[in-house]
Amino acid sequence: MTATPFPVSEIVASRRPHRKDAARNYDALLTAAREAFAEHGAEASLEDIARRAGVGIGTLYRNFPTRRDLFETVYADEVNALCRAAVEVADREPWQALTSWLNRFTGYMVTKRAVREALDDESDIFMACRESMYAAGGPLLERAQKAGVARADMDFGDLLRMVAGITATAFEDDAQRDRVLAIALDGVRTGR
Amino acid sequence: MTATPFPVSEIVASRRPHRKDAARNYDALLTAAREAFAEHGAEASLEDIARRAGVGIGTLYRNFPTRRDLFETVYADEVNALCRAAVEVADREPWQALTSWLNRFTGYMVTKRAVREALDDESDIFMACRESMYAAGGPLLERAQKAGVARADMDFGDLLRMVAGITATAFEDDAQRDRVLAIALDGVRTGR
DNA sequence: ACTCTAACGGAGGCACCCCTCCGGTTCAAC
DNA sequence: GTTGAACCGGAGGGGTGCCTCCGTTAGAGT
């Protein structure tokens, strides 16, 4: 994958330092931050993130001068992966392509929820990510609608928020989550 | 309402002190806590709650020795109101009764989400509240199922979590939230 | 009115977090 | 190898929150 079809993918790459040790630390910080945000939400301690990454707090601040910078980068990274996933499912049946992408979307929501708390919805990066994501996933819904397997009176934003909400909730087990999600998607599906 | 059909309702009353000033402070603390939890989630500062209530931090700790005590009381209070709401809608059409109760449930979710973060799911109070709530709302779903207007292959827990998830999410506006919730409930409804 | 006990509020000790600054270290280019 | 620029880690100052403790206040019963 040499081309980058979505502008967001540039964000992570552009920040990444060139020196070997610096790049390693940068990656470790991103991984640690993703974990910490998933675990503690937006309130995650930056010092804890640095500790997890096995790096001094100074190194964290050099790479990400503000808490916001760290958020944005983690978020963009995640969106990027999601966009790539949309390409991968494109060859399946319309309904199946849509639902399996939504499944991948579930994982991304963990990070998303933390970012929602911290990032302004009007933030440039947030809007760029949104755009990328709609460009990647939107066609999947449109295809299903044209094939007559998804109701026409809703848009991609409605669908995303529905799935987002459901997957962000705590369930007794994965089976229950899948069951509930399936019921909700039954409301989206047409022709049985 | 002299009788208390749900055990949870005892919790708040039993803690409330008898002296006039003490009772006033207790109420102020509960109100302030409810606001703070809705605003900041489980991480809300106890000192801030005391400040909002116009009360010293010592008073907060005397009434609620641990953060958990405060959570439990606020939560039980909310559940209690929800149980009473179930009685109020009982005389409507099955589907209408169910959906209007779910609407009331939406408001309660704001507190609930904060409590989820802080309280162990296995906590005694948490389980008692759960039981009270199921006892209050469960029959509404059962009635709809018996009337043939709700699908039979789901239980009350599934429904609650679905609604909980959707209403906890941020939407562009209330119209969108209602639209999405309606679509999801279409997956629940049967016979059109 | 008087008493005495329950309740009050906030000072203070401890812990944690944020962020800056700088002496020491390591990479990479020559 | 040498060198210097880039990078490293963490000490430290300022801020906030948690919780305890205790001198002061005010309600309730007589």
XYZ file of C-alpha atoms (C1' of nucleotides) in Angstrom:
444
model
C 0.000 0.000 0.000
C 2.080 2.874 -1.278
C -0.706 5.373 -1.948
C -2.598 6.992 0.907
C -6.187 7.440 -0.211
C -7.163 9.251 2.968
C -5.505 12.482 4.141
C -5.603 11.434 7.755
C -2.923 8.859 7.232
C -0.379 11.639 6.821
C -0.787 12.886 10.336
C 0.860 10.036 12.138
C 3.674 9.698 9.629
C 4.493 13.398 9.660
C 5.051 13.489 13.395
C 7.169 10.379 13.597
C 10.832 11.295 14.200
C 13.631 10.007 11.987
C 16.233 8.830 14.451
C 15.998 5.173 15.379
C 15.656 5.519 19.165
C 13.282 8.430 18.817
C 11.051 6.511 16.426
C 10.951 3.542 18.785
C 9.917 5.762 21.671
C 7.309 7.443 19.533
C 5.736 4.106 18.669
C 5.849 2.935 22.263
C 4.135 6.123 23.377
C 1.352 5.732 20.854
C 0.737 2.137 21.897
C 0.784 3.020 25.577
C -1.530 5.962 25.006
C -4.014 3.838 23.098
C -4.093 1.381 25.982
C -4.375 4.049 28.642
C -7.137 5.900 26.841
C -9.069 2.689 26.366
C -8.682 1.921 30.043
C -9.151 5.258 31.750
C -10.763 7.424 29.102
C -9.713 10.981 28.481
C -8.534 11.414 32.061
C -5.639 9.007 31.646
C -2.479 10.279 33.315
C 0.288 11.379 30.952
C 2.898 10.316 33.463
C 1.345 6.873 33.507
C 1.477 6.725 29.734
C 5.157 7.608 29.789
C 5.755 4.931 32.420
C 3.932 2.312 30.370
C 5.995 3.219 27.350
C 9.185 2.895 29.419
C 10.063 6.481 28.642
C 10.645 9.659 30.612
C 7.897 12.222 30.904
C 10.130 14.675 29.053
C 10.162 12.444 26.004
C 6.410 12.335 25.956
C 6.192 16.115 26.014
C 8.772 16.499 23.274
C 6.777 14.269 20.955
C 3.381 15.570 21.983
C 3.591 19.058 23.445
C -0.028 19.051 24.505
C -2.412 16.383 25.641
C -4.443 17.225 22.601
C -1.612 16.388 20.209
C -1.400 12.927 21.678
C -5.119 12.414 21.388
C -5.242 13.550 17.821
C -2.433 11.290 16.743
C -3.814 8.190 18.419
C -7.197 8.937 16.975
C -5.958 9.561 13.439
C -3.989 6.331 13.594
C -7.112 4.430 14.471
C -9.238 6.075 11.804
C -6.600 5.244 9.309
C -6.764 1.536 10.070
C -10.513 1.705 9.801
C -10.364 3.229 6.351
C -8.091 0.471 5.171
C -10.545 -2.096 6.507
C -13.290 -0.645 4.300
C -11.247 -1.470 1.227
C -10.717 -5.023 2.390
C -14.411 -5.883 2.721
C -15.440 -4.294 -0.573
C -15.705 -7.536 -2.511
C -18.359 -9.177 -0.318
C -22.140 -9.142 -0.595
C -23.553 -5.670 0.129
C -25.102 -6.510 3.500
C -22.239 -8.668 4.603
C -19.678 -6.065 3.601
C -21.493 -3.444 5.632
C -21.862 -5.514 8.770
C -18.339 -6.839 8.823
C -16.996 -3.334 8.489
C -19.241 -2.231 11.332
C -17.725 -5.023 13.328
C -14.274 -3.610 12.811
C -15.705 -0.243 13.741
C -16.567 -1.616 17.159
C -12.922 -1.942 18.107
C -12.218 1.595 17.087
C -14.974 2.908 19.312
C -12.977 2.256 22.439
C -10.514 4.950 21.480
C -13.167 7.138 19.999
C -15.060 7.455 23.197
C -12.042 8.835 25.020
C -11.382 11.288 22.213
C -14.956 12.508 22.224
C -14.466 13.604 25.790
C -11.256 15.438 25.096
C -11.541 16.774 21.574
C -13.786 19.487 20.353
C -16.148 18.181 17.685
C -15.239 21.156 15.553
C -11.525 20.410 15.735
C -9.827 20.317 12.338
C -8.370 16.893 12.828
C -11.615 15.560 14.148
C -13.455 16.803 11.115
C -10.842 15.455 8.743
C -11.122 12.051 10.397
C -14.858 12.170 10.153
C -14.612 12.940 6.478
C -12.160 10.131 5.845
C -14.350 7.702 7.681
C -17.492 8.697 5.852
C -15.651 8.448 2.558
C -14.531 4.943 3.463
C -17.674 3.512 5.057
C -20.446 5.554 3.476
C -20.335 3.703 0.137
C -20.905 0.432 1.976
C -24.272 1.659 3.229
C -25.172 3.206 -0.123
C -24.440 -0.047 -1.877
C -26.677 -1.920 0.556
C -29.423 0.650 0.085
C -29.218 0.404 -3.710
C -29.353 -3.371 -3.453
C -32.549 -2.948 -1.450
C -31.247 -4.629 1.713
C -30.974 -1.512 3.878
C -33.686 1.048 4.581
C -33.365 4.209 2.563
C -34.630 6.684 5.167
C -31.422 6.881 7.154
C -27.939 8.131 6.456
C -24.499 6.893 7.312
C -24.235 9.184 10.320
C -27.368 7.663 11.846
C -26.008 4.185 11.379
C -22.601 4.950 12.835
C -24.014 6.518 15.951
C -26.375 3.651 16.500
C -23.592 1.111 16.328
C -21.276 3.366 18.293
C -23.748 3.661 21.110
C -24.492 -0.002 21.346
C -20.905 -1.148 21.250
C -19.808 1.412 23.812
C -22.104 -0.146 26.398
C -21.086 -2.872 28.811
C -22.752 -6.239 28.198
C -22.875 -9.416 30.191
C -20.872 -11.156 27.515
C -19.983 -10.884 23.854
C -22.931 -13.052 22.902
C -25.369 -10.538 24.341
C -23.679 -7.671 22.605
C -23.861 -9.478 19.280
C -27.499 -10.358 19.857
C -28.483 -6.781 20.675
C -26.507 -5.381 17.794
C -28.215 -7.851 15.483
C -31.640 -6.788 16.705
C -30.826 -3.144 16.128
C -29.468 -3.931 12.675
C -32.732 -5.740 11.983
C -34.252 -2.290 12.236
C -31.896 -1.173 9.483
C -32.292 -4.159 7.187
C -35.140 -4.360 4.716
C -36.723 -7.325 2.948
C -36.580 -9.491 6.051
C -47.322 6.796 48.115
C -46.969 5.336 51.572
C -45.905 1.808 50.635
C -42.496 1.185 49.071
C -42.905 -1.609 46.574
C -39.194 -1.639 45.777
C -36.540 -2.284 48.452
C -34.170 0.227 46.944
C -36.308 3.103 48.088
C -35.284 2.406 51.667
C -31.662 3.147 51.062
C -31.906 6.879 50.631
C -34.409 7.328 53.448
C -32.372 5.303 55.914
C -29.295 7.443 55.509
C -31.046 10.780 55.726
C -30.301 12.420 59.087
C -33.056 13.663 61.404
C -31.841 17.068 62.433
C -33.145 19.920 60.284
C -29.822 21.429 59.197
C -28.306 18.006 58.663
C -31.193 16.900 56.466
C -30.911 20.056 54.377
C -27.199 19.485 53.843
C -27.821 15.872 52.983
C -30.288 16.837 50.281
C -28.012 19.543 48.932
C -25.168 17.050 48.718
C -27.260 14.547 46.789
C -28.381 17.178 44.316
C -24.872 18.508 43.867
C -23.509 14.998 43.445
C -26.081 14.131 40.817
C -25.106 17.226 38.848
C -21.402 16.639 39.220
C -21.597 13.001 38.208
C -23.678 13.885 35.165
C -21.138 16.503 34.220
C -17.798 14.903 34.993
C -18.610 11.225 35.327
C -17.166 9.064 38.039
C -14.080 11.265 38.353
C -16.025 14.197 39.751
C -14.173 15.863 42.618
C -15.690 15.363 46.047
C -14.433 18.740 47.152
C -16.213 20.271 44.209
C -19.413 18.501 45.170
C -19.153 19.865 48.702
C -18.538 23.342 47.297
C -21.569 23.116 45.007
C -23.672 22.047 47.949
C -22.390 24.986 49.998
C -21.093 22.624 52.634
C -17.724 21.806 54.147
C -15.837 18.764 52.969
C -16.153 17.299 56.450
C -19.925 17.266 56.163
C -19.725 15.361 52.937
C -17.540 12.716 54.531
C -19.751 12.405 57.584
C -22.767 11.662 55.397
C -20.914 9.551 52.882
C -17.765 8.065 54.395
C -16.623 6.701 51.048
C -17.033 7.828 47.498
C -18.866 4.613 46.928
C -21.527 5.451 49.510
C -22.292 8.643 47.683
C -22.522 6.859 44.371
C -24.794 4.194 45.720
C -27.186 6.666 47.259
C -27.456 8.870 44.189
C -27.939 5.804 42.077
C -30.576 4.230 44.295
C -32.446 7.519 44.361
C -32.548 7.575 40.591
C -33.617 3.953 40.271
C -36.368 4.649 42.709
C -37.820 7.417 40.564
C -37.630 5.125 37.574
C -39.618 2.420 39.332
C -42.346 4.875 40.173
C -42.486 5.934 36.521
C -43.240 2.351 35.499
C -46.390 2.415 37.570
C -47.512 5.657 35.971
C -47.417 4.367 32.393
C -49.092 1.045 33.154
C -52.516 2.029 31.812
C -51.427 2.794 28.256
C -51.319 0.557 25.182
C -48.614 -2.122 25.537
C -46.209 -0.709 22.975
C -46.800 2.865 24.012
C -46.341 2.043 27.674
C -43.039 0.367 26.942
C -41.631 3.155 24.793
C -42.640 5.962 27.075
C -41.029 4.234 30.003
C -37.868 3.764 27.928
C -37.979 7.469 27.314
C -37.893 8.152 31.017
C -35.083 5.637 31.255
C -33.005 7.848 28.999
C -32.732 10.536 31.644
C -31.610 8.063 34.216
C -28.787 6.870 32.007
C -26.763 10.008 32.596
C -26.235 9.031 36.211
C -26.008 5.379 35.422
C -23.036 5.792 33.174
C -21.005 7.452 35.900
C -21.963 4.737 38.358
C -20.973 1.998 35.960
C -17.474 3.340 35.979
C -17.254 3.485 39.740
C -19.344 0.642 41.043
C -18.607 -3.022 40.815
C -21.358 -4.808 38.879
C -21.494 -7.368 41.648
C -22.086 -4.785 44.342
C -25.040 -5.568 46.592
C -26.730 -2.252 46.023
C -26.107 -2.433 42.341
C -27.740 -5.826 42.168
C -30.676 -4.721 44.300
C -31.227 -1.768 41.987
C -31.032 -4.001 38.989
C -33.630 -6.265 40.497
C -35.945 -3.382 41.352
C -35.636 -2.019 37.876
C -36.301 -5.324 36.202
C -39.294 -5.864 38.444
C -40.635 -2.463 37.441
C -39.884 -2.397 33.720
C -39.777 -6.086 32.812
C -43.555 -6.526 32.841
C -43.867 -3.735 30.277
C -41.852 -5.740 27.787
C -43.628 -8.973 28.653
C -46.981 -7.365 28.117
C -45.867 -6.092 24.697
C -44.553 -9.534 23.818
C -47.818 -11.220 24.831
C -49.740 -8.677 22.783
C -47.580 -9.683 19.827
C -46.056 -6.253 19.273
C -42.522 -7.041 20.486
C -40.257 -9.858 19.333
C -40.160 -12.800 21.718
C -36.518 -13.789 21.252
C -35.053 -11.107 23.479
C -35.202 -10.361 27.156
C -35.507 -7.187 29.153
C -31.762 -6.982 29.750
C -31.121 -6.933 26.023
C -33.596 -4.142 25.524
C -32.271 -2.005 28.338
C -28.717 -2.207 27.145
C -29.689 -1.367 23.626
C -31.521 1.750 24.694
C -28.842 2.583 27.225
C -26.139 2.455 24.597
C -27.955 4.564 22.079
C -29.022 7.260 24.484
C -25.559 7.537 26.008
C -24.110 8.549 22.659
C -23.728 12.115 21.460
C -25.965 13.047 18.524
C -26.074 16.059 16.269
C -29.441 16.960 17.703
C -32.378 15.433 19.521
C -34.120 14.688 16.245
C -31.313 12.426 15.164
C -31.275 10.613 18.468
C -35.008 9.999 18.272
C -34.710 8.823 14.685
C -31.944 6.344 15.490
C -33.702 5.089 18.583
C -36.850 4.564 16.522
C -34.933 2.554 13.937
C -33.422 0.355 16.610
C -36.823 -0.129 18.239
C -38.124 -1.134 14.810
C -35.863 -4.132 15.231
C -37.683 -4.905 18.457
C -41.225 -4.350 17.238
C -43.113 -7.045 15.416
C -46.185 -6.867 13.139
C -44.924 -3.857 11.243
C -33.723 29.514 78.916
C -30.290 25.793 79.373
C -27.701 22.080 78.258
C -25.382 18.745 75.805
C -24.811 16.290 71.965
C -24.963 15.873 67.080
C -23.367 18.285 63.308
C -20.459 21.812 61.153
C -16.413 23.497 58.294
C -11.927 23.854 56.922
C -6.828 23.504 57.975
C -3.281 20.375 57.035
C -0.658 16.141 55.649
C -0.132 13.154 51.931
C -0.383 11.672 47.196
C -0.657 12.379 42.462
C -0.524 14.976 38.249
C 0.948 18.663 35.033
C 4.594 20.723 32.695
C 9.420 22.948 32.289
C 14.127 22.812 32.295
C 18.648 21.088 31.813
C 22.836 18.001 32.433
C 23.886 13.655 30.418
C 23.555 10.285 26.497
C 23.200 8.355 21.864
C 22.791 8.321 17.154
C 24.383 9.342 12.458
C 27.003 11.811 9.286
C 31.530 12.707 8.021
C 36.757 7.507 15.305
C 35.112 12.128 16.161
C 31.802 15.399 16.779
C 27.730 17.927 17.400
C 22.965 17.917 17.038
C 19.080 15.506 18.466
C 17.231 13.085 22.002
C 16.887 11.235 26.687
C 15.126 11.056 31.651
C 13.691 12.849 35.741
C 14.043 16.449 39.411
C 11.260 20.108 40.989
C 7.651 23.846 41.487
C 2.846 24.648 41.345
C -1.689 22.920 41.546
C -5.525 19.950 42.885
C -7.824 16.171 45.245
C -8.371 12.852 49.121
C -9.336 12.246 53.751
C -8.692 13.051 59.002
C -9.020 15.632 62.925
C -10.660 18.928 66.044
C -12.224 23.508 67.842
C -16.661 25.766 67.073
C -21.750 26.089 66.328
C -26.517 25.241 66.536
C -30.586 22.217 66.964
C -33.670 19.378 70.236
C -35.300 17.991 74.440
C -36.360 19.506 79.069
